[in-house]
XYZ file of C-alpha atoms in Angstrom:
667
model
C 119.839 2.303 -15.916
C 120.958 2.516 -12.061
C 120.135 0.084 -9.298
C 116.359 0.586 -8.549
C 116.563 -1.027 -5.170
C 119.245 1.900 -3.981
C 116.547 4.661 -5.236
C 113.779 2.896 -3.396
C 115.329 1.595 -0.348
C 117.849 4.686 0.311
C 120.217 5.205 3.184
C 120.562 8.854 2.338
C 118.256 11.217 0.604
C 118.854 14.709 -1.301
C 115.556 17.031 -1.733
C 116.656 19.714 -4.498
C 114.704 22.925 -4.998
C 112.482 25.203 -2.872
C 109.080 26.226 -2.456
C 106.117 24.026 -1.040
C 106.497 20.886 -2.800
C 109.926 20.361 -1.657
C 109.168 21.519 1.939
C 106.447 18.561 1.830
C 108.797 16.150 0.640
C 111.247 16.642 3.737
C 108.098 16.774 6.068
C 106.773 13.369 4.446
C 110.286 12.203 5.076
C 110.152 13.088 8.731
C 106.332 11.980 9.264
C 107.093 8.337 8.051
C 110.377 8.238 10.015
C 113.113 8.062 7.667
C 116.467 7.432 9.685
C 118.933 8.541 7.440
C 120.446 12.052 6.405
C 118.288 14.497 4.434
C 120.199 17.095 2.722
C 118.024 19.995 1.082
C 119.908 21.518 -1.414
C 118.837 25.282 -2.511
C 121.193 28.240 -3.007
C 119.229 30.606 -0.902
C 117.334 28.204 1.646
C 118.039 28.626 5.346
C 119.816 25.605 6.627
C 120.455 24.112 2.963
C 123.469 23.054 1.151
C 124.161 25.408 -1.542
C 124.900 23.244 -4.642
C 125.015 19.392 -5.694
C 128.242 19.421 -5.638
C 128.531 20.580 -1.881
C 126.924 17.679 -1.265
C 128.910 15.777 1.548
C 128.545 12.348 -0.402
C 126.625 10.871 -3.117
C 123.177 10.623 -2.278
C 120.998 7.235 -2.643
C 117.822 8.701 -3.711
C 117.002 12.608 -4.719
C 113.587 14.337 -5.552
C 114.303 16.827 -8.008
C 111.617 19.912 -7.508
C 112.849 22.276 -9.962
C 111.752 23.587 -13.488
C 111.979 21.328 -16.268
C 115.239 23.003 -17.753
C 116.801 23.202 -14.306
C 115.611 19.629 -13.704
C 118.088 18.435 -16.755
C 120.755 20.431 -14.718
C 120.622 18.773 -11.696
C 120.426 15.606 -13.171
C 123.773 15.664 -14.867
C 125.273 16.869 -11.323
C 123.752 14.122 -9.592
C 124.950 11.603 -12.259
C 128.497 13.036 -12.161
C 128.353 12.807 -8.226
C 127.391 8.990 -8.264
C 123.637 9.284 -6.991
C 121.556 6.471 -6.722
C 118.681 7.519 -8.572
C 115.858 10.498 -8.776
C 112.576 11.210 -8.911
C 111.650 14.136 -11.600
C 108.821 16.034 -10.269
C 108.422 18.429 -13.143
C 106.101 18.508 -16.239
C 106.420 19.645 -19.666
C 108.643 16.922 -21.585
C 107.531 14.279 -24.015
C 103.710 14.872 -23.016
C 103.828 18.497 -24.396
C 104.551 19.499 -28.164
C 107.864 21.106 -27.340
C 109.165 18.696 -25.096
C 110.710 15.711 -27.136
C 113.954 17.395 -27.390
C 114.118 18.079 -23.551
C 112.841 14.486 -22.891
C 116.163 13.645 -25.070
C 118.277 15.963 -23.030
C 116.949 14.529 -19.930
C 117.753 11.136 -20.654
C 121.419 11.950 -21.694
C 121.878 14.134 -18.591
C 120.809 11.059 -16.302
C 123.126 8.617 -17.971
C 123.211 5.301 -16.184
C 121.412 6.574 -13.367
C 117.789 5.617 -12.553
C 115.078 8.204 -12.892
C 111.464 7.944 -12.261
C 109.389 9.989 -14.247
C 109.378 13.115 -15.293
C 105.729 14.582 -14.332
C 105.209 12.323 -11.352
C 105.215 12.539 -7.358
C 107.191 9.697 -6.799
C 106.940 7.053 -4.251
C 106.152 6.056 -0.659
C 108.076 3.171 0.637
C 105.976 1.958 3.987
C 108.495 -0.885 4.563
C 111.492 1.189 4.730
C 109.936 4.336 5.874
C 110.953 6.349 2.784
C 108.354 9.041 1.354
C 109.860 11.048 -1.718
C 106.674 12.209 -2.100
C 105.637 16.049 -2.532
C 101.679 16.076 -1.078
C 99.790 14.179 1.379
C 99.055 10.435 1.450
C 97.397 7.810 3.681
C 100.421 5.037 4.271
C 101.670 4.140 7.807
C 104.678 1.858 7.951
C 103.884 -1.885 7.690
C 105.670 -5.167 8.094
C 104.623 -6.422 4.825
C 102.096 -5.603 2.147
C 100.864 -5.071 -1.546
C 102.635 -2.581 -3.964
C 100.283 -0.416 -6.086
C 101.758 1.563 -9.323
C 100.106 4.098 -11.289
C 100.702 6.372 -14.021
C 99.012 9.036 -12.546
C 99.947 10.646 -9.281
C 96.549 11.766 -8.151
C 94.975 8.160 -8.683
C 97.855 6.954 -6.455
C 97.550 9.441 -3.707
C 93.674 8.482 -3.527
C 94.105 5.011 -3.280
C 96.663 5.397 -0.640
C 93.776 6.945 1.405
C 91.618 3.806 1.434
C 90.406 2.667 5.004
C 89.395 -0.653 4.100
C 92.137 -2.766 5.884
C 94.519 -3.182 3.074
C 98.141 -3.212 3.852
C 100.094 -1.174 1.593
C 103.715 -1.408 1.209
C 104.496 0.751 -1.704
C 102.883 3.301 -3.496
C 104.518 4.718 -6.781
C 103.972 6.886 -10.008
C 105.771 6.190 -12.920
C 104.727 9.493 -14.806
C 106.039 9.968 -18.485
C 108.306 6.638 -18.078
C 110.877 8.618 -19.868
C 113.656 6.204 -18.962
C 111.917 3.503 -16.663
C 108.415 2.097 -17.293
C 105.699 0.815 -15.109
C 106.531 -2.599 -15.554
C 110.169 -2.291 -14.832
C 109.458 -0.612 -11.720
C 106.793 -3.480 -10.812
C 109.400 -5.990 -11.523
C 112.065 -4.653 -9.201
C 109.432 -4.276 -6.552
C 108.060 -7.724 -6.687
C 111.613 -9.423 -5.934
C 111.358 -8.161 -2.347
C 109.642 -10.783 -0.038
C 107.844 -8.462 1.922
C 105.613 -7.339 -1.357
C 102.774 -9.645 -1.351
C 100.927 -8.543 -4.571
C 100.984 -6.143 -7.209
C 98.104 -3.300 -8.272
C 98.565 -1.631 -11.500
C 96.569 1.097 -12.725
C 97.858 1.463 -16.434
C 96.622 4.073 -18.986
C 98.794 2.786 -21.617
C 100.999 -0.641 -21.407
C 104.051 0.636 -23.114
C 106.794 -1.763 -23.403
C 104.855 -5.224 -24.189
C 107.728 -6.944 -23.528
C 108.541 -5.523 -20.059
C 105.270 -6.380 -19.235
C 105.503 -9.828 -20.296
C 108.976 -10.256 -18.370
C 107.073 -8.776 -15.479
C 104.668 -11.482 -15.571
C 106.987 -14.231 -16.130
C 108.601 -13.086 -12.871
C 105.484 -12.540 -10.678
C 104.490 -16.207 -11.506
C 107.542 -17.505 -10.687
C 107.284 -15.937 -7.422
C 103.448 -16.754 -7.120
C 102.739 -13.252 -6.715
C 99.042 -11.916 -8.061
C 98.710 -8.875 -10.223
C 95.721 -6.941 -10.355
C 95.275 -4.154 -12.905
C 92.830 -1.617 -13.638
C 93.315 -0.433 -17.416
C 91.990 2.797 -18.612
C 92.501 4.752 -21.685
C 91.684 3.445 -25.592
C 94.501 3.127 -28.284
C 93.346 4.537 -31.341
C 96.455 3.093 -33.209
C 94.253 -0.345 -33.319
C 91.471 1.106 -35.056
C 93.433 3.375 -37.404
C 92.012 2.962 -41.102
C 90.220 -0.199 -39.867
C 88.004 -1.355 -42.577
C 86.792 -4.899 -41.359
C 84.291 -5.663 -38.889
C 86.685 -7.179 -36.766
C 88.650 -4.028 -36.055
C 85.271 -2.100 -34.919
C 84.401 -5.126 -32.950
C 87.870 -5.662 -31.160
C 89.445 -2.315 -30.610
C 91.859 -1.800 -28.064
C 89.834 -2.730 -24.950
C 89.670 -6.192 -26.065
C 93.158 -6.257 -26.867
C 94.129 -5.246 -23.616
C 91.802 -8.273 -22.124
C 93.145 -10.764 -24.471
C 96.475 -9.554 -23.553
C 96.030 -9.736 -19.662
C 94.418 -13.358 -20.088
C 97.580 -14.209 -21.411
C 100.041 -12.992 -19.102
C 97.478 -13.725 -16.144
C 96.984 -10.328 -15.264
C 93.671 -10.312 -13.029
C 91.846 -7.143 -14.530
C 89.361 -5.511 -12.735
C 87.132 -2.356 -13.798
C 87.086 0.018 -10.942
C 89.172 1.400 -8.010
C 87.106 0.004 -5.449
C 87.324 -3.729 -7.139
C 91.131 -3.260 -7.261
C 91.340 -2.715 -3.576
C 89.250 -5.524 -3.118
C 90.984 -7.796 -5.181
C 94.279 -7.020 -3.949
C 93.129 -7.734 -0.006
C 92.434 -10.961 -1.611
C 95.735 -11.327 -3.058
C 97.464 -10.371 -0.118
C 95.763 -12.705 2.211
C 95.617 -15.688 -0.317
C 97.857 -15.466 -3.010
C 97.108 -16.861 -6.554
C 93.849 -18.663 -6.730
C 92.461 -20.882 -8.972
C 88.849 -20.397 -10.302
C 86.111 -22.004 -8.289
C 82.791 -21.996 -6.839
C 81.939 -19.662 -3.380
C 79.697 -20.383 -0.699
C 77.436 -17.385 0.922
C 75.601 -17.094 4.091
C 73.266 -14.221 5.723
C 71.015 -13.982 8.232
C 68.700 -12.144 5.775
C 66.728 -13.429 2.826
C 67.253 -10.097 1.100
C 71.055 -10.484 1.308
C 71.143 -14.123 0.135
C 68.941 -12.959 -3.113
C 71.707 -10.237 -3.369
C 74.502 -12.653 -3.372
C 72.576 -15.162 -5.772
C 71.668 -12.431 -8.649
C 74.935 -10.461 -8.261
C 77.189 -13.460 -8.435
C 74.963 -15.173 -11.360
C 74.922 -11.806 -13.208
C 79.040 -11.667 -12.913
C 79.601 -15.800 -13.854
C 79.866 -16.781 -10.105
C 79.003 -20.209 -9.241
C 78.020 -21.352 -5.666
C 78.877 -24.656 -4.753
C 75.833 -27.260 -3.846
C 75.569 -28.288 -0.632
C 77.104 -31.802 0.065
C 74.897 -34.460 1.939
C 76.925 -34.212 4.942
C 76.673 -30.362 5.034
C 72.792 -30.722 4.641
C 72.757 -32.866 7.557
C 74.986 -30.520 9.536
C 73.253 -27.550 8.746
C 69.674 -29.270 9.965
C 71.377 -30.498 13.397
C 72.310 -26.793 14.137
C 69.550 -24.592 12.520
C 66.471 -27.127 12.655
C 63.573 -27.779 10.512
C 62.709 -23.906 9.832
C 65.478 -23.034 7.788
C 65.734 -23.801 4.405
C 69.401 -24.971 3.766
C 70.721 -23.904 0.250
C 73.749 -21.999 -0.931
C 73.184 -18.867 -0.543
C 72.205 -19.872 2.770
C 69.792 -17.508 4.650
C 70.406 -18.786 8.337
C 67.739 -16.645 9.822
C 68.162 -15.353 13.444
C 67.639 -18.055 15.462
C 71.285 -18.784 16.523
C 71.884 -14.968 16.451
C 74.348 -13.980 19.127
C 75.480 -17.581 20.046
C 79.109 -17.121 18.760
C 80.092 -20.932 19.091
C 76.591 -22.203 16.922
C 77.238 -19.219 14.498
C 80.998 -20.755 14.069
C 79.693 -23.956 13.577
C 77.386 -22.716 10.614
C 80.198 -20.888 9.300
C 82.318 -23.935 9.402
C 80.074 -26.399 8.028
C 79.656 -23.872 4.689
C 83.391 -23.665 4.652
C 84.044 -27.475 4.769
C 82.615 -28.164 1.533
C 83.930 -27.588 -1.898
C 83.661 -23.615 -1.880
C 86.886 -22.288 -2.731
C 85.787 -19.151 -0.797
C 82.989 -18.919 2.028
C 81.446 -15.295 2.221
C 79.488 -14.273 5.364
C 77.351 -11.310 4.862
C 76.966 -8.826 7.091
C 76.585 -4.980 7.706
C 77.527 -3.407 10.835
C 75.914 -0.614 12.737
C 77.465 2.935 12.905
C 79.331 2.769 16.325
C 78.810 6.726 16.430
C 75.154 6.561 16.642
C 74.437 2.655 17.707
C 75.358 0.267 20.409
C 76.989 -2.546 18.307
C 77.785 -5.221 20.848
C 75.072 -7.498 19.536
C 77.283 -7.694 16.293
C 80.510 -8.965 18.131
C 79.279 -12.355 17.427
C 79.907 -12.259 13.985
C 83.582 -11.594 14.211
C 84.115 -13.964 16.730
C 82.456 -16.659 15.122
C 84.103 -15.932 11.762
C 87.339 -16.066 13.504
C 86.782 -19.480 14.995
C 85.329 -20.935 11.764
C 88.584 -19.526 10.123
C 90.645 -21.475 13.265
C 88.647 -24.560 12.891
C 88.829 -25.088 9.344
C 91.824 -23.081 7.759
C 89.353 -22.434 4.954
C 88.928 -19.256 3.107
C 86.465 -16.963 4.957
C 85.455 -13.389 4.260
C 83.091 -10.644 5.823
C 81.294 -9.102 2.984
C 79.081 -5.643 3.655
C 76.637 -4.573 1.207
C 77.354 -0.849 1.633
C 81.140 -0.163 1.793
C 81.180 1.845 4.812
C 79.520 -0.650 6.909
C 82.707 -2.332 7.980
C 84.714 -0.136 10.286
C 88.376 0.148 9.491
C 89.939 -1.071 12.951
C 87.673 -4.379 12.461
C 88.893 -4.551 8.936
C 92.499 -4.619 10.194
C 91.725 -7.254 12.885
C 90.064 -9.435 10.370
C 93.034 -9.474 7.976
C 95.398 -10.205 11.064
C 93.137 -13.410 11.472
C 93.332 -14.354 8.103
C 89.946 -13.247 7.204
C 88.835 -11.248 4.363
C 86.941 -7.911 4.735
C 85.004 -7.107 1.566
C 83.515 -3.645 1.492
C 80.433 -3.085 -0.783
C 78.247 -5.843 -2.657
C 79.050 -4.478 -6.216
C 82.951 -4.082 -5.915
C 83.276 -7.201 -3.619
C 81.497 -9.188 -6.293
C 82.855 -7.395 -9.210
C 86.649 -8.265 -7.461
C 85.380 -12.305 -6.659
C 84.210 -12.764 -10.041
C 87.990 -11.662 -11.551
C 89.155 -14.295 -8.579
C 87.075 -17.003 -8.765
C 85.285 -16.731 -12.222
C 86.198 -18.531 -15.417
C 89.353 -17.299 -17.083
C 91.630 -18.345 -19.733
C 94.955 -20.287 -18.570
C 97.547 -18.092 -18.246
C 100.663 -18.614 -20.560
C 103.219 -15.545 -19.987
C 106.197 -17.577 -21.588
C 104.611 -17.984 -24.952
C 105.832 -15.656 -27.444
C 103.944 -12.511 -28.361
C 104.426 -11.205 -31.827
C 104.454 -7.206 -31.682
C 102.814 -5.747 -34.927
C 103.959 -2.469 -35.430
C 101.944 0.709 -36.596
C 101.180 -0.314 -40.326
C 101.337 3.211 -41.643
C 101.582 2.413 -45.363
C 99.443 -0.754 -45.398
C 97.157 -1.531 -48.376
C 93.986 -3.695 -48.991
C 93.796 -6.823 -50.832
C 90.578 -7.443 -52.356
C 88.647 -10.509 -52.062
C 90.173 -12.421 -54.843
C 93.668 -11.535 -53.864
C 92.477 -12.513 -49.917
C 91.146 -15.882 -50.748
C 94.322 -16.435 -53.404
C 96.574 -16.184 -49.860
C 94.342 -17.967 -47.915
C 93.808 -21.044 -50.554
C 97.697 -20.914 -50.278
C 97.510 -21.384 -46.465
C 95.445 -24.284 -46.822
C 92.012 -22.968 -46.090
C 89.128 -24.185 -48.217
C 87.858 -21.408 -50.735
C 85.080 -22.188 -52.942
C 85.240 -22.529 -57.016
C 85.278 -19.112 -58.227
C 86.185 -16.809 -61.441
C 86.447 -13.218 -62.262
C 84.552 -11.194 -64.560
C 85.291 -7.702 -66.525
C 81.363 -7.121 -67.588
C 77.948 -8.723 -66.632
C 78.032 -10.901 -69.960
C 81.041 -12.571 -68.938
C 80.178 -12.856 -65.644
C 76.954 -14.862 -67.028
C 79.144 -16.945 -69.068
C 81.569 -18.135 -66.531
C 78.691 -18.750 -64.065
C 77.026 -21.300 -65.796
C 79.682 -24.136 -64.446
C 79.093 -23.317 -60.984
C 75.010 -22.531 -60.886
C 73.951 -21.700 -58.317
C 76.132 -18.875 -57.472
C 76.830 -16.003 -55.556
C 77.849 -12.777 -57.319
C 80.003 -10.149 -56.015
C 81.119 -6.715 -57.042
C 85.056 -6.207 -56.724
C 86.709 -3.416 -54.776
C 84.258 -2.838 -52.000
C 85.127 -3.577 -48.491
C 81.210 -3.778 -47.311
C 79.649 -5.292 -50.326
C 76.497 -5.894 -48.497
C 75.698 -2.726 -47.643
C 76.581 -1.153 -50.772
C 74.713 -3.345 -52.911
C 77.466 -5.609 -54.199
C 76.399 -8.892 -53.237
C 73.914 -11.427 -55.065
C 72.874 -14.656 -53.712
C 71.774 -17.905 -54.952
C 71.631 -16.985 -58.694
C 70.191 -19.716 -60.594
C 70.850 -19.025 -64.368
C 72.918 -16.563 -66.616
C 70.127 -14.070 -66.941
C 69.811 -13.578 -63.375
C 73.725 -13.255 -62.985
C 73.692 -10.511 -65.847
C 71.015 -8.497 -64.248
C 72.424 -8.658 -61.189
C 75.771 -7.532 -62.307
C 74.415 -4.779 -64.313
C 73.028 -3.282 -61.014
C 76.107 -3.256 -59.046
C 78.179 -0.394 -58.386
C 81.345 -1.600 -60.099
C 83.310 -2.657 -63.476
C 84.412 -5.837 -62.419
C 82.910 -9.056 -60.783
C 83.604 -11.969 -58.718
C 81.845 -15.210 -59.474
C 81.779 -18.135 -57.058
C 80.285 -21.164 -56.160
C 76.931 -21.103 -53.716
C 77.535 -22.776 -50.505
C 74.211 -24.520 -49.829
C 74.575 -26.786 -46.929
C 75.650 -24.408 -44.277
C 75.311 -24.891 -40.523
C 76.557 -21.561 -39.342
C 78.336 -18.670 -40.597
C 81.171 -17.474 -38.362
C 83.782 -14.743 -38.263
C 87.552 -14.953 -38.013
C 89.269 -11.942 -37.934
C 92.933 -10.729 -36.478
C 93.897 -7.163 -36.183
C 97.315 -5.623 -35.178
C 96.721 -3.676 -31.732
C 100.306 -1.905 -31.619
C 99.729 -1.521 -27.887
C 98.627 -5.125 -26.987
C 99.835 -7.387 -30.229
C 97.570 -9.227 -32.450
C 94.136 -10.111 -31.333
C 91.989 -12.638 -32.640
C 88.362 -12.066 -32.871
C 86.059 -15.242 -33.271
C 82.143 -14.701 -33.571
C 78.565 -14.710 -35.306
C 79.499 -13.813 -38.697
C 77.420 -12.506 -41.834
C 75.617 -9.549 -42.558
C 74.474 -9.401 -38.864
C 77.886 -9.421 -37.338
C 78.011 -5.895 -35.763
C 74.218 -6.264 -34.794
C 74.855 -9.657 -32.803
C 78.095 -8.477 -31.209
C 78.617 -12.132 -30.498
C 82.238 -12.486 -29.991
C 85.325 -13.534 -28.000
C 88.910 -12.487 -28.207
C 92.238 -14.242 -27.809
C 95.799 -13.112 -28.232
C 97.685 -14.525 -31.283
C 99.159 -17.128 -31.368
C 96.342 -19.196 -29.625
C 96.257 -23.004 -28.868
C 93.732 -25.360 -30.520
C 92.308 -25.916 -27.017
C 91.865 -22.130 -26.067
C 90.238 -21.838 -29.836
C 88.001 -24.593 -28.872
C 86.938 -23.394 -25.583
C 86.651 -19.445 -26.708
C 83.941 -20.983 -29.551
C 82.355 -22.656 -26.678
C 81.895 -19.186 -24.960
C 79.694 -17.648 -28.006
C 75.837 -17.364 -27.987
C 75.538 -19.349 -31.382
C 77.682 -22.153 -30.049
C 74.731 -24.483 -29.683
C 74.438 -24.235 -33.520
C 78.057 -26.095 -33.938
C 76.569 -29.001 -32.246
C 73.855 -29.427 -33.937
C 70.666 -27.544 -33.038
C 67.116 -28.973 -32.977
C 67.999 -31.787 -34.918
C 70.213 -29.892 -37.483
C 73.552 -31.346 -38.254
C 76.657 -30.553 -36.316
C 79.234 -28.336 -38.040
C 82.782 -29.460 -38.699
C 84.587 -28.353 -35.638
C 88.115 -30.074 -36.792
C 87.664 -27.980 -40.245
C 86.681 -24.932 -38.300
C 89.443 -24.801 -36.021
C 91.841 -25.785 -38.718
C 90.899 -22.694 -40.408
C 91.435 -20.452 -37.509
C 94.847 -21.911 -36.901
C 95.837 -21.529 -40.482
C 94.755 -17.661 -40.404
C 96.918 -16.886 -37.513
C 99.981 -18.881 -38.482
C 99.946 -16.900 -41.814
C 99.739 -13.526 -39.298
C 102.654 -14.930 -37.115
C 104.560 -15.980 -40.443
C 104.454 -12.705 -41.634
C 105.124 -10.922 -38.056
C 104.876 -7.276 -38.158
C 103.586 -7.613 -42.382
C 100.089 -7.833 -41.471
C 97.669 -5.084 -40.374
C 94.364 -6.815 -40.351
C 92.659 -10.104 -41.670
C 89.168 -11.080 -41.956
C 87.151 -13.872 -43.051
C 83.172 -13.198 -42.830
C 81.547 -15.408 -43.001
C 83.312 -18.704 -42.817
C 80.347 -20.894 -43.661
C 81.013 -24.163 -41.607
C 79.075 -26.988 -42.976
C 78.992 -30.671 -41.612
C 81.825 -31.366 -43.659
C 83.642 -28.380 -44.596
C 84.783 -24.850 -43.363
C 84.482 -22.489 -46.376
C 85.820 -18.824 -46.875
C 82.877 -16.877 -48.190
C 84.454 -13.494 -48.136
C 87.667 -12.333 -46.901
C 89.860 -9.316 -46.781
C 93.575 -8.836 -45.703
C 95.369 -5.569 -45.140
C 99.046 -5.724 -45.064
C 102.536 -3.679 -45.814
C 103.526 -3.974 -49.365
């Protein structure tokens, strides 16, 4: 692969092809102010160079706007010419049924020359005034800003049109990623000191190791990465027979992967823009509490409710803050966070600045001032100038992070947003999107560790299922606590073998979901009950085991191979109601003991582990050891395991016992 810097920061450009798309690229280069030579290559167009061979020099960057078969010929000629790289606009390669062969030919033709695409618009570099882009875009030249990369050209175009004060330094599309993936493009871009943060729209992760390499570099450079992940991988759920697979899915895998790597995941394009503004201004940020103030009780309530729903915390006022606010606002204002400071000091910018500074001077990591500005085309807006002035004064006085947030996205003018950014104040547009962004940045999250190895599981096309007896034998060999048990081939034999273990649990062998199919009988007290229960089961062989009677809580431990994201560990409420409770959390394998402990504490059933309403506490040490033993088995087997589940793991005051289990793995 060639030098991406030469492609993205060219001194010369060649546009190859005719038609409106190529004319649009030439126009885009002119409008953004590209100063180098632009050579149009077309056999018939007026003023164009007739062929690639006739170019006066090897171009640094090329836009190829011809059909898919001609694209391959152009790439071959450009590579021979020594060109720096090319954007391949045409579609019809790997994304179509007949395109695989053409895709291979495309790569062979490019050789060592870098190519972006095919099936993409290309890029706009607002730092160096380059636009290999065949459509409209909303970028203007900037001195620094964020880079936004997507797999969708239309989404990139839409994001470029934002009017919220976000300085965008680079917009790029990756298309089919035939040669260069999104992560590789991103890693090349973040080396530029003028690029402050990275925004990604990801449909599929693709090269997992490349994404990990990107995040290692992003952490080293201290540049936040914000991502919107869409699309779902079906591979993670193919032939899934466990509760774990249906509960985790690829979306949980993506979240677990992003948590491990330190990618902040948002759920909307609006939140992506708001989070990127924060990243541009303030860089990487640790979780923490915020402060909020407004001159309206309604807005204060919306902030309190919206923040609470998203896991945001509001820093309690210190005694010093409370006293200082009393001195400025008097006895008629209730002092709290969120604060409704009323309108007594409205239009008095110095006093407003004092209140803002008092709120910012406490333990809050960010102080949010809620205000919606009137429409300047219909209203006189001078009376609201005091808010901007006071916010700037408070920022200068405290040096703390301060934001202006509007409840409606259109209530903050674009020119004011740009001014606020220049003064180090964060403009936030729209209550929901802004709170979503702040929750990702300041809400609780797992500590990132992009350097930790991530096992890649493969597709497991020929995996086979081990039944409960086999699975428990494997787990016992890993050191897990398995109940006393026996196997029987008839109801009568089951009755005999059960006698030394009474009371017992009787299970049908060969069923994945035994409870739903009448394959489990609990607390059988004598041989007659065992024989009767076995006779009613839809099977020919039986599994008998001791009944665990002192359980404190039933948990699920599961690991599913998600080819897109790695091995996903699921912990949650176990037993027959697992899917009804939907009380689960997800980590990427391998997880540390501390991560497992923290994850368990996030479950709704966590109070049971500590002893609830006088009940004994569960043995957390045995529980965590069981989780680690399961993931150690998966890591040791590497690509061999497709899924493994213990459900339930019965945790008692002294033990963590595998009551049921299944394993699906390669032969």
